[in-house]
Structure formats: structure tokens, C-alpha cells
XYZ file of C-alpha atoms in Angstrom:
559
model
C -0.134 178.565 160.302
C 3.194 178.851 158.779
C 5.281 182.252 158.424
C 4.411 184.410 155.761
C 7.159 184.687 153.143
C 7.657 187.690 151.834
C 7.254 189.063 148.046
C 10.648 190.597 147.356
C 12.020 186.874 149.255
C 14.881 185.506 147.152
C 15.925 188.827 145.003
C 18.522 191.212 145.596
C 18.176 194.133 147.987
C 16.657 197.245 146.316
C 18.627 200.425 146.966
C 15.447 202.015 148.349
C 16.228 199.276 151.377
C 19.876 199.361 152.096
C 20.972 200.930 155.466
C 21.748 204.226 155.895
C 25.264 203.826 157.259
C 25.844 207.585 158.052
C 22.399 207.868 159.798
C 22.550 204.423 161.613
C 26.247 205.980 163.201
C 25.056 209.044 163.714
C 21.936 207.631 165.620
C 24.994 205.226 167.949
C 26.046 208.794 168.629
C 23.560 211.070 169.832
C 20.467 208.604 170.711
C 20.357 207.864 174.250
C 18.514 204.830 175.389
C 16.091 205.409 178.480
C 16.578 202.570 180.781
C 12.646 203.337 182.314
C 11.897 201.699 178.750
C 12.555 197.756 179.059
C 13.733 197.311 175.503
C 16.112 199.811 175.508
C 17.858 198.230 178.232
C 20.936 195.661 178.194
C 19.626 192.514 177.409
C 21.811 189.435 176.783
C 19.667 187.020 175.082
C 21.481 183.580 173.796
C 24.093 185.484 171.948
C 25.195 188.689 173.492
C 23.381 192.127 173.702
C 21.329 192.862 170.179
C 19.895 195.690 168.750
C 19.917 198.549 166.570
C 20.529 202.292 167.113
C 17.906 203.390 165.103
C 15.729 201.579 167.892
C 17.955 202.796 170.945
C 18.676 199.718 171.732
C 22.381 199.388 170.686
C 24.240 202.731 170.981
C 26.977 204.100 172.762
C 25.819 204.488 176.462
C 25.356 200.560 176.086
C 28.549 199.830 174.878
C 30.247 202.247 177.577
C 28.477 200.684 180.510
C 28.759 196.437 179.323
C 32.430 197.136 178.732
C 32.683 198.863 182.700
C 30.679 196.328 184.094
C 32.700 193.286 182.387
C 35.546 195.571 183.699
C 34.215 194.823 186.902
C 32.898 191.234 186.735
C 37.291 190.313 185.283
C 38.243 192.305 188.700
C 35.730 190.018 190.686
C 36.957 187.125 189.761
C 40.498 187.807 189.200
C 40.531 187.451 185.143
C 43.585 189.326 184.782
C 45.472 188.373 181.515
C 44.844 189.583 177.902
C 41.374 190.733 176.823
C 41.003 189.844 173.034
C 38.521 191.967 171.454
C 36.884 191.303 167.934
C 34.679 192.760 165.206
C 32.267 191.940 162.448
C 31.478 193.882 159.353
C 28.491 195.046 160.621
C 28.285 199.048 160.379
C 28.167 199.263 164.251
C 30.999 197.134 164.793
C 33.758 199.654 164.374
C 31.914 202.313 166.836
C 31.196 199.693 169.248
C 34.687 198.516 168.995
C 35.814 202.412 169.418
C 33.431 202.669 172.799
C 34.912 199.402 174.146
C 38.456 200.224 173.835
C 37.732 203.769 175.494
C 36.655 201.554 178.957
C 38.675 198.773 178.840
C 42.266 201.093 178.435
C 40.631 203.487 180.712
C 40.419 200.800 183.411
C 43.968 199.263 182.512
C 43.195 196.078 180.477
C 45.453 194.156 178.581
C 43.741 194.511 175.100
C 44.344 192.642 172.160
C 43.177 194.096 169.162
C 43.499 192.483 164.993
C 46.956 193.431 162.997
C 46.168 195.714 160.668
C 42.580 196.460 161.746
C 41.728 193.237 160.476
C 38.001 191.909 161.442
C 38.125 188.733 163.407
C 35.809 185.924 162.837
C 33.874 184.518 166.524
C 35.555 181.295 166.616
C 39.097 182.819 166.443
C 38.881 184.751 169.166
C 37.579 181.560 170.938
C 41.039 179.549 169.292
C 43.423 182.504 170.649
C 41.405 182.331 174.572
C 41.805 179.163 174.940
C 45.660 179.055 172.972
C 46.459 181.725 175.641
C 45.183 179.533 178.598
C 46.350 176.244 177.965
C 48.478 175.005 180.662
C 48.370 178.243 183.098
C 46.908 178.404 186.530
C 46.537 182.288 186.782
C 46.525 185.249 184.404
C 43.848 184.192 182.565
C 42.458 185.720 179.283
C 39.017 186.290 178.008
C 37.423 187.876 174.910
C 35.059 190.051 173.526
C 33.223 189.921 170.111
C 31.505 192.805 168.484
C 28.774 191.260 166.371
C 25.050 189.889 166.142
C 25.857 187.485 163.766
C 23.685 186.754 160.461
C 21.420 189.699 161.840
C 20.417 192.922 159.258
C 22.942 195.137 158.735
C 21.197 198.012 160.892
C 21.821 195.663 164.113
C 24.582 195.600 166.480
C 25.575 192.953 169.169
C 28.247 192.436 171.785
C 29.673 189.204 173.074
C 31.772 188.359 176.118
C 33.059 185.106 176.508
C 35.115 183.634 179.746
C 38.285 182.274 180.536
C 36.483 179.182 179.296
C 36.563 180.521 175.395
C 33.188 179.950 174.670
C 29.690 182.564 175.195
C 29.126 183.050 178.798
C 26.535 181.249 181.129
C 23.572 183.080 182.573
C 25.535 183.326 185.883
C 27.881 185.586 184.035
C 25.353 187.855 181.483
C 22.934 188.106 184.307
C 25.663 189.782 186.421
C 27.008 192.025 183.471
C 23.528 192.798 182.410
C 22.376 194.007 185.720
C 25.437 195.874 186.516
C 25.089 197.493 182.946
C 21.769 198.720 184.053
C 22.911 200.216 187.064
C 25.165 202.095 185.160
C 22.363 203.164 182.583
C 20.075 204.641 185.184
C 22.719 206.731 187.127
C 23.595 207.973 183.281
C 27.125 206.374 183.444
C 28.302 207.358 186.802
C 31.101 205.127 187.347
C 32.491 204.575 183.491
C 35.899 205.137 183.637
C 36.819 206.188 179.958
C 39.868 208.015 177.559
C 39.702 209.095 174.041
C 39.736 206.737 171.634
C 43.243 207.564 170.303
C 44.869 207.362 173.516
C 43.183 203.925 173.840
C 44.736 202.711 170.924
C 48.024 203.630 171.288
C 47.675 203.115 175.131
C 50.567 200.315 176.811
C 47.922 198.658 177.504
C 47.016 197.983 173.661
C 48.571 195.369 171.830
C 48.732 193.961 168.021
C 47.739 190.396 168.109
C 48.126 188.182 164.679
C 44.737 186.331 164.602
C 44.462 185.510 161.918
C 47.766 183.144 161.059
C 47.566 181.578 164.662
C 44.566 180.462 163.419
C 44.830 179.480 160.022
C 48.402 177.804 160.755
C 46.536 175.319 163.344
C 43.230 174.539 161.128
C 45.537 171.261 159.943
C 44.783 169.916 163.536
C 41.310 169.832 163.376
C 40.397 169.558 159.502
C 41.704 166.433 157.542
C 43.264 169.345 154.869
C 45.554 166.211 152.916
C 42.366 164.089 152.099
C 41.313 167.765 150.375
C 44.546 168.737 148.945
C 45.127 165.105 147.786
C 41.690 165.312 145.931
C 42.321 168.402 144.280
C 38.521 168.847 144.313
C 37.385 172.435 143.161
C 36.055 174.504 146.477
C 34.055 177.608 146.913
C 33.479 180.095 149.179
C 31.181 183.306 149.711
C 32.237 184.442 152.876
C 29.040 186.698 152.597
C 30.793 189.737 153.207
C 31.485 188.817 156.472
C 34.749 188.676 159.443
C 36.119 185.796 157.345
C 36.451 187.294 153.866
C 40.180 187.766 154.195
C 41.277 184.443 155.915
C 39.607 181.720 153.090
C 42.756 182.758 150.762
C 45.500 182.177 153.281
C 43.671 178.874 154.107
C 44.124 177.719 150.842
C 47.596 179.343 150.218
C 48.852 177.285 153.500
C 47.003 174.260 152.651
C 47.250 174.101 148.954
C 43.607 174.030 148.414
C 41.932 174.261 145.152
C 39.642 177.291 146.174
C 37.433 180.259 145.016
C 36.461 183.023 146.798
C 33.228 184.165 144.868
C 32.618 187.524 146.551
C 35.432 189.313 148.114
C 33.467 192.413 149.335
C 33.055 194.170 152.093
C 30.189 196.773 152.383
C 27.915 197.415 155.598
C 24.751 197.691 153.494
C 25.358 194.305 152.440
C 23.796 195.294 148.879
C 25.391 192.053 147.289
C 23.061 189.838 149.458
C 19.786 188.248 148.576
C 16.446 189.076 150.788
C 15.386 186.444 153.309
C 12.129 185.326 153.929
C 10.491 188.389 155.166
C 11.882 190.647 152.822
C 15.253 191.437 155.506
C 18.468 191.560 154.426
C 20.012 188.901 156.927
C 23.428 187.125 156.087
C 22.071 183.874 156.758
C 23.848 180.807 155.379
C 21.278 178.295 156.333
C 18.710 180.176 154.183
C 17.848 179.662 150.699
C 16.742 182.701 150.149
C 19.980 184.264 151.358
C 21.598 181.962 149.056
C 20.027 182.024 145.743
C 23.652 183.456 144.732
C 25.482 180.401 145.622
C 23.232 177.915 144.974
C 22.980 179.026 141.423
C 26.963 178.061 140.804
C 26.470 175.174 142.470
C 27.657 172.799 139.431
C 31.096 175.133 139.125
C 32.465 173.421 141.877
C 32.519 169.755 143.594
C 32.178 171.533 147.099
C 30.626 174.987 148.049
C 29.913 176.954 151.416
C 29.525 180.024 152.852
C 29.688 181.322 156.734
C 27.296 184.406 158.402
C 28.795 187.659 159.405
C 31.157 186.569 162.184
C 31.743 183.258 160.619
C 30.456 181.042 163.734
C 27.381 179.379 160.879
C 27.551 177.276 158.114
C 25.849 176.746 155.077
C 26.903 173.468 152.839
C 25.914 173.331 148.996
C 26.386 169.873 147.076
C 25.954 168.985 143.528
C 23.175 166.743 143.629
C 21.160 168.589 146.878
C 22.073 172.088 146.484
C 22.294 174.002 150.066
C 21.931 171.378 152.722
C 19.582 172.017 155.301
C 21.637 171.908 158.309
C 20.068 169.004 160.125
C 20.847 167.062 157.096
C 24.470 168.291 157.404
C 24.738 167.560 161.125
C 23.407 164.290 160.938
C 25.961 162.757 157.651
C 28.997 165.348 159.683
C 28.369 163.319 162.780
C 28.534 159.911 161.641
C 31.528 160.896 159.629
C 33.629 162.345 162.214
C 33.100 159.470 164.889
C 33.503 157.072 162.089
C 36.945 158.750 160.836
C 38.764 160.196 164.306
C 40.504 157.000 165.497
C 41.777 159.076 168.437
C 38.626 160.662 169.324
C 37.736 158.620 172.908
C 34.453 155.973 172.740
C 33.227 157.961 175.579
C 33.089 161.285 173.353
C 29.610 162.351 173.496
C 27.230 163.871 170.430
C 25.602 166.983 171.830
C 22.640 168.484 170.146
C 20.311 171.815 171.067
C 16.293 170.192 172.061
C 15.207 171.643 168.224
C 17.949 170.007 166.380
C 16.508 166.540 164.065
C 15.734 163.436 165.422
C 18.013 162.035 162.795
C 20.618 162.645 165.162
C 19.548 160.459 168.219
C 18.967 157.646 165.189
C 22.799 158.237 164.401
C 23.898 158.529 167.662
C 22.281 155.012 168.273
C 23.930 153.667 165.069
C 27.310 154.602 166.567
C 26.359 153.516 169.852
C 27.567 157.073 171.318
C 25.924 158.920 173.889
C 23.671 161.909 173.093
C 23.566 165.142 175.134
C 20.361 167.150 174.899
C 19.999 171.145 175.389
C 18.332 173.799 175.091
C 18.626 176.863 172.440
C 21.786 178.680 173.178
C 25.443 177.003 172.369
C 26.853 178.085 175.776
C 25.151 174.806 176.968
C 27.849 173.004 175.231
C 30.713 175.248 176.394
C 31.891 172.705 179.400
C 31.795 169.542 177.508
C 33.563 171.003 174.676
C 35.972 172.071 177.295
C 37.159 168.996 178.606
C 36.691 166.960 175.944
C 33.923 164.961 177.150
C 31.636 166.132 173.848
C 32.976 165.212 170.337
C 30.481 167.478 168.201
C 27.534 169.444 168.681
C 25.528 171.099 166.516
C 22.081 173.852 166.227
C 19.638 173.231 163.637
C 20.654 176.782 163.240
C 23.552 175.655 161.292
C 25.824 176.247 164.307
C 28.486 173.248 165.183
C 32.158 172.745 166.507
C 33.812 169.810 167.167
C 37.323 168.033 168.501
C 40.516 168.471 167.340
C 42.129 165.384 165.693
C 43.408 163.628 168.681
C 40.751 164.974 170.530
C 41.269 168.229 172.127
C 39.274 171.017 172.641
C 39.797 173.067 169.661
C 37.489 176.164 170.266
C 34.395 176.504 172.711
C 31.882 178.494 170.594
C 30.272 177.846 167.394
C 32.906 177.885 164.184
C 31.672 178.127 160.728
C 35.135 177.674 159.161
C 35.961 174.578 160.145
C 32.350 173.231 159.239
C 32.922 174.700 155.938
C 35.950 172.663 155.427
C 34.776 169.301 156.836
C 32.124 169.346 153.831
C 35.244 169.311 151.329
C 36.880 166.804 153.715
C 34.234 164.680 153.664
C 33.245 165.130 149.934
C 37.210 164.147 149.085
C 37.452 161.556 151.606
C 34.272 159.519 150.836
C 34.595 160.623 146.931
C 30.774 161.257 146.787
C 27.593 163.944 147.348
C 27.389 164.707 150.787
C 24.046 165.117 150.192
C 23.494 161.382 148.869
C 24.825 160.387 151.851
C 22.358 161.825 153.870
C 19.686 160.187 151.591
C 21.329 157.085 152.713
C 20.716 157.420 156.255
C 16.996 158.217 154.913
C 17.135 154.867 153.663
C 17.990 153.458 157.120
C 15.956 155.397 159.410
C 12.873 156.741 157.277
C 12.370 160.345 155.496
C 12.207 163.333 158.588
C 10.357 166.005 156.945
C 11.107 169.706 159.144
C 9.954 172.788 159.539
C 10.771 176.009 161.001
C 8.157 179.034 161.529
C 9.092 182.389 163.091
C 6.050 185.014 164.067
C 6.665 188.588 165.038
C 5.651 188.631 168.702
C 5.648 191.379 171.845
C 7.713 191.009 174.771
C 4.790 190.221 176.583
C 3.778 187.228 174.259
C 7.264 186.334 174.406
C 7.131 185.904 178.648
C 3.989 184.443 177.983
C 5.311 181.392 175.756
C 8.642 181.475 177.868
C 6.046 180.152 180.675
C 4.355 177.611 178.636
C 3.412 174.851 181.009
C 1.862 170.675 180.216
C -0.784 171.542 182.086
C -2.201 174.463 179.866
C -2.176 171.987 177.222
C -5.892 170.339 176.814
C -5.454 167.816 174.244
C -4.151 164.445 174.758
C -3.422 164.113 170.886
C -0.893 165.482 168.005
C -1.982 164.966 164.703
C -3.764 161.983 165.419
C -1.031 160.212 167.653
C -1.019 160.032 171.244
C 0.999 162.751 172.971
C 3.973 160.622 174.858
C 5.302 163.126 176.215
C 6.017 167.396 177.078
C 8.878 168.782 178.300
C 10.012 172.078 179.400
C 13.511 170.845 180.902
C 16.169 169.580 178.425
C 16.815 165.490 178.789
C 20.766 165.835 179.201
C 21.262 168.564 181.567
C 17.721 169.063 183.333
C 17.893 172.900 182.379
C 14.791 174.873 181.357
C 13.912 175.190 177.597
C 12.028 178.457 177.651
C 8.976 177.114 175.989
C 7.570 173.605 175.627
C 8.402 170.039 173.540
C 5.391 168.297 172.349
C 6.288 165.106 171.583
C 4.410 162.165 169.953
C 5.643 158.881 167.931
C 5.095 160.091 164.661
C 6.442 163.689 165.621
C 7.117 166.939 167.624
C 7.360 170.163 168.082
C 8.926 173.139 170.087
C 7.691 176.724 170.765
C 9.969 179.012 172.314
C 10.439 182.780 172.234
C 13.745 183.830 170.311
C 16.365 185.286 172.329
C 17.299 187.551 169.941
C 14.466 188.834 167.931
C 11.580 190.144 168.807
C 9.638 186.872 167.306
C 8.501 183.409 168.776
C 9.664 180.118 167.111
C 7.703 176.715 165.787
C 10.442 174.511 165.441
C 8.704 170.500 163.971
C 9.538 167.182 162.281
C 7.123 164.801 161.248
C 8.450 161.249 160.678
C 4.878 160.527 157.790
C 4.955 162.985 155.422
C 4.146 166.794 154.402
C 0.788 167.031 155.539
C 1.414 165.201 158.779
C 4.133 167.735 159.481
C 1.549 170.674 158.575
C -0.923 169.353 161.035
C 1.722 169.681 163.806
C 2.300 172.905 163.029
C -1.189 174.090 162.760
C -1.880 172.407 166.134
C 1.168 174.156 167.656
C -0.197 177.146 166.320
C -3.236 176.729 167.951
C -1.857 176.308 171.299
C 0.233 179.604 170.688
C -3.011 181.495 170.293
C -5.022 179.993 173.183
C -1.959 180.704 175.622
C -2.505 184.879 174.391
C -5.886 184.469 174.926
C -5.539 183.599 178.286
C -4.691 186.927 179.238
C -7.704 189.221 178.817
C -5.322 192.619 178.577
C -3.464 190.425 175.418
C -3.556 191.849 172.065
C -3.194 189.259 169.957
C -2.640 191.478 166.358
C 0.386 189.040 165.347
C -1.438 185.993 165.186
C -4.888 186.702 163.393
């Protein structure tokens, strides 16, 4: 079974679809989630707190009680320096952000907020944490980040994110979520909170320039003479998203030859193309959410564009059009440890349990070490840290990497400076970025992937969150003896939420999403197309014998 792709997939957003921006506000308002009801509780799946307000599920009594409890969680463990707060474009960002401030002046936080109400991309309020930190023992900072990312723009989300810059462990959103809860069911007993506009203009409040502490320091990561020596012709469609005002400085500062295709910023997102199932979802990794960029492909030498907080990438070439991003990890990977003569030989090459298999074949081509995850970047968040992991990289078109002589340059996922290794690697090697990849093809054999997602309940989701070797009967996949099944990542022993099915010609994952209410089929065959379609149709099949199991099931979402 693969996902069924939608009619409208591919072709701009009819007005009959886009948001209702006064309504969806209005609803973050005066709808008040019931915390009796499980999905209109907090919830931190892998990125934050998700949901929409239309759904009661994201609206103001959950923004009032995260922001008291991490209010509580910075007392506990004596986080007591700046908090630096962040927004998308998304519509729910600004009253989110409103809510926040309210709690966090209220209980007498250091606050930075964006100069001139600017938004602030994900990764550089992960830069300005750990800029803050660097060489202190006490007085730490810590951020927040007001978005849920590529999502549809009738979603909100809400990020916090350590001392450590990058998205908190599960020892941390467990402890916020609960407390968050708590504060739900005794209907916010215990928020401490001020108007808004004595918030803002509260001591406490302070004017912080993201965005040039940033851009000023991108020199020390990205290789921006090989680009500005090559004069190559960049684009950009910062797909309306936290970026959209930073790609001009970058190339103002760094005497780039760049184009910003689409400058605009609207919270319907009416400029975007549908995704597969008809959503409007600010995807870079999609080709449906591309078809715009795609199509101008031959106007420049280089083109990208980053999601709605600018933590994901999405690379379009010449000769391959929009990479997918295990393609891009893969060629990005041997570049970088090829080309950072500082970088240490111990540097590792960390990689989420879904990403491509062309990665452990590059990994053993360098002779590097390879550390293996599960979904969720926080996994990465301690090696980035110290150093001790070069790059590492989602199939989700998520990466960050090392700064030139091999510091830790931010600790969560950054789009921009994935966008601009592309056009330092397309200067620097002076070809396709996608022939390269075809290269390692070549080498290592023709991977062919796939990725299905199916709407599920979050009692199929528990279900397949469960998934154990022993439920599964056959010995085969696709023909090929089944080597092995995991439910614990190989570097770090931690659980996968699902199960890896792996045999020599191939393998597949199936996990519940953390932040959609949908199960994925993540597989890579190493024969060909039909090979790859038999996994999937056996991984289907396992899918719907697991639901079965349970008499009370209803199984409506996979008929």
C-alpha cells in the first residue's frame, strides 16, 4: 500500500482552502481545551507541542501554562540568564508569542525578544544560546521557539530548548508537559501573568539583534569565498517563512550573487503549492511543495529553499532538480569530511535509524564512525555539543554540522547553512551536486526509497509505538531472509518507537509520527522499484495484522 496522493497535489492553493486567519485567532482566544480529552492536552512530540486552535489543541490556556511550567523547570535547575524567545510566520505565532511574554515577565525572566519585531529562524536562536553560554559557569540562557515548522498554516507549535541550545530531551518535555497539565486541570491556578503591554516594555524585556549576530558569523561555518569567488548565480524561496528577511543581508555581507524569488509574507501561505494530500504544508523536501522552484531551476547554477522556521532544507540542481534529501546528505557528508582539514578524525557522522543506507556506505568510504538514532534531532544535541559529531542529518531534510575548525556551531537542525553548503559545494567542486551523488551510485549500487504516511488514531499510533520481533511471523522480506529487527537504535541503545525490518537486499521502519496524527513506512530497496514495492506492501501488511490484534480496533484507515 502506498499513500494516496491527492488530486489537487502539485497546484496552487484554491482560495476556497486558505486559512481563515481571523477565525483561527479568534478560536486561540475563546476555545478552551478540556484536559479530560487526551488530545487536547500538552503533548511534546519530537518537536515541541503541535496543534491547531480550531482543534483545541493549541490555544491560549496551553501557551499560558508551558510558559509557567518552563518558568518553573529554569527555577529548578537554576537556568537563570537570558530567555531568547522566537517566532515563525505561522498565524499563531504572534498570539502565542503574546501569551508567552505575559508569563515569562510576569515571573521576572530575562527575555530576549527580535529588533524590530523581526521573526527569528530555529537555528538562530540555537547560535545566540549557545553564543551567550560559551565560556560561563553560571547564568545560563535558554530559548524558546514559537513554531511547528513546515506544518499547515492553521497549526501552531512551541519549542523549548536548554542551556544546551538544541530541542530538549524527554527528561525535560516530560517534566514541562506534566506540569503543564497540572496547570490545565486546576484551570490555570498558579499562572502568574501581566498584560501584554506591560510585558513588553517590562525591565525585564530586552531588544536582541538576531539576526546580524548571526549572519556576521555564517563565514565560520560556510566556505562563503569558494561562493563569492565563483560568482555562481544563487536562489532562494525562503517559502514565506522566519528567514525571508535574513537571505539579503547574507548576500550583502558576503557578496553573494543571490535571488530571493518570493519575498512574501502571508499566514495563509496562498503562494505555496499543495502537498501530497491536498495540505498546504511548507515543505522543502517535497516536490509537490516545490513545483514553483523546481520550474526555474535552469535560471540559476544553485537553488534552495528552507520550511517555516528555517531548520529544513530543500536543494535543487540543474541536472537533478530538487534533491531528495538522502541524496543530499550522503554527497554533503563526504564533502565536508573530505574538505574540513581541521575537523578531528575522530568526528563522528550521525544519522536518524530512517535516514539511507548510502550513508553507512560513505561513512565506510571515509573510514569515520557512524552514530545511529532514532526520529527526533534532540538525539544528536550532546554530540553536536562537544564536538564529538561532525554532521548529522534526517531523511527529513534536517542537518547541522561543525564550524570550520570544528566547533559546535548550533545544536538544532539549521536550514540556512545547508542551503549554503549546496552553493559551496557546487562552486568548490565546479559541478551538479546531483551528478555527484550519481557517482557514489556508481560505487555503491542504485538505493531506491520510499516514504508512506497513513492517517492513523492515537490508539493505532500506541499500538505501532509497541511493535515487538516477536509479533512478526514471517522469517522473510521480499524474498530475502530477515537478518535482523530492531526496536533500539545501534548507536545509543534508545528505543525507536516502532520496529526496523531489516534484510540484505533492504528495510524498512514503521513508527507513529510524533507530530501528526499519522503512522510512517519509511524503505529502501538496494534491487529495484518493484523490490522496494514489495517491502512496502509487506510492511503494510504487518501494520494491519498488529490492528487486528485488538478486537475493539477499528481499522477504517487502512482498508
Amino acid at each position: 500500500m502506498t499513500r494516496k496522493v491527492s488530486l489537487l497535489t502539485g497546484k496552487p492553493v484554491p482560495l476556497s482552502m486558505l486559512v481563515d486567519v481571523p477565525k483561527l485567532i479568534t478560536a486561540y482566544y475563546t476555545e478552551v481545551p478540556d484536559p479530560a480529552i487526551p488530545n487536547q492536552r500538552v503533548v511534546f512530540g519530537t518537536s515541541g507541542h503541535r496543534g491547531s486552535a480550531f482543534d483545541k489543541t493549541f490555544n491560549e490556556w496551553h501557551i499560558l501554562a508551558i510558559s509557567q511550567a518552563i518558568c518553573l523547570f529554569r527555577k529548578q535547575k537554576n537556568i537563570d540568564g537570558p530567555l531568547f524567545l522566537g517566532i515563525d510566520t505561522h498565524a499563531l505565532s504572534v498570539p502565542a508569542f503574546a501569551s508567552a511574554l505575559e508569563v515569562l515577565a510576569a515571573n521576572g525572566v530575562e527575555v530576549m525578544i527580535a529588533e524590530h519585531d523581526e521573526y527569528t529562524p530555529t537555528p538562530v536562536i540555537s547560535h545566540a544560546i549557545l553564543a551567550y553560554n560559551q565560556g560561563r559557569t553560571n547564568g545560563f540562557a535558554d530559548g524558546i521557539i514559537i513554531t511547528p515548522s513546515h506544518n499547515p498554516p492553521r497549526d501552531g507549535g512551541f519549542k523549548y530548548n536548554p542551556p544546551n541550545g538544541g530541542p530538549a530531551g524527554l527528561e525535560v518535555t516530560d517534566w514541562i508537559e506534566k506540569k503543564a497539565n497540572e496547570f490545565l486541570l486546576n484551570k490555570l491556578k498558579g499562572v502568574e501573568r501581566i498584560h501584554f503591554e506591560q510585558a513588553l516594555h517590562a525591565a525585564t524585556t530586552h531588544r536582541h539583534d538576531y539576526l546580524n549576530h548571526y549572519v556576521n558569523d555564517l563565514g565560520n561555518v560556510i566556505g562563503m569565498d569558494i561562493i563569492r569567488s565563483a560568482n555562481i548565480h544563487l536562489g532562494v524561496d525562503p517559502l514565506g517563512g522566519a528567514g525571508v528577511h535574513y537571505w539579503e543581508p547574507i548576500a550583502e555581507r558576503y557578496g553573494l550573487n543571490l535571488t530571493v524569488i518570493n519575498k512574501i509574507v502571508d499566514p495563509t501561505f496562498r503562494f505555496m503549492t499543495l502537498d501530497w494530500d491536498g495540505q498546504v504544508r511548507m515543505n522543502p523536501a517535497s516536490p509537490y511543495a516545490m513545483v514553483k522552484l523546481v520550474a526555474l531551476k535552469d535560471r540559476f547554477d544553485i537553488a534552495f529553499a528552507c520550511d517555516t522556521d528555517h531548520d529544513r532544507h530543500g536543494i535543487v540542481t540543474q541536472q537533478a532538480g530538487l534533491l531528495p534529501p538522502n541524496h543530499y546528505l550522503s554527497v554533503a557528508i563526504l564533502y565536508l569530511f573530505k574538505h574540513r582539514s581541521k575537523w578531528s578524525n575522530s568526528k563522528k557522522i550521525g544519522k536518524t535509524i530512517v535516514t539511507t543506507q548510502m550513508i553507512n556506505y560513505v561513512s565506510a568510504k571515509l573510514k569515520t564512525s557512524l552514530y545511529e538514532v532514532p526520529v527526533g534531532f534532540k538525539w544528536f544535541v550532546d554530540g553536536l555539543y562537544d564536538g564529538s559529531i561532525g554532521f548529522c542529518g534526517e531523511e527529513s531534510a534536517g542537518a547541522c554540522f561543525s564550524r570550520m575548525d570544528g566547533n559546535v556551531w548550533t545544536t538544532d537542525k539549521d536550514g540556512i547553512i545547508a542551503a549554503l553548503l549546496s552553493a559551496e559545494m557546487t562552486a568548490g567542486l565546479g559541478q551538479d551536486i546531483g551528478q555527484v551523488y550519481h557517482e557514489l551510485e556508481k560505487e555503491f549500487g542504485t538505493i531506491y526509497s520510499a516514504h508512506d504516511n497513513v492517517k492513523a488514531t492515537p490508539q493505532q499510533k500506541e499500538i505501532l509505538k509497541k511493535l515487538s520481533p516477536q509479533q512478526i511471523k514471517s522469517t522473510n522480506l521480499a524474498g530475502e531472509k530477515i537478518e535482523s529487527m530492531l526496536t533500539k537504535a545501534p548507536g545509543n541503545n534508545a528505543p525507536i518507537h516502532g520496529l526496523k525490518v531489516i534484510s540484505k537486499g533492504g528495510w524498512f521502519v514503521v513508527r507513529p509520527s510524533g507530530t501528526e496524527e499519522i503512522y510512517e513506512i519509511y524503505a529502501e530497496s538496494f534491487h529495484d522499484k518493484n523490490h522496494l514495492q514489495r517491502i512496502l506492501d509487506e510492511a503494510q501488511t504487518i501494520v494491519n495484522s498488529a490492528f487486528k490484534s485488538i478486537p475493539t480496533m477499528e481499522n477504517s484507515n487502512n482498508e
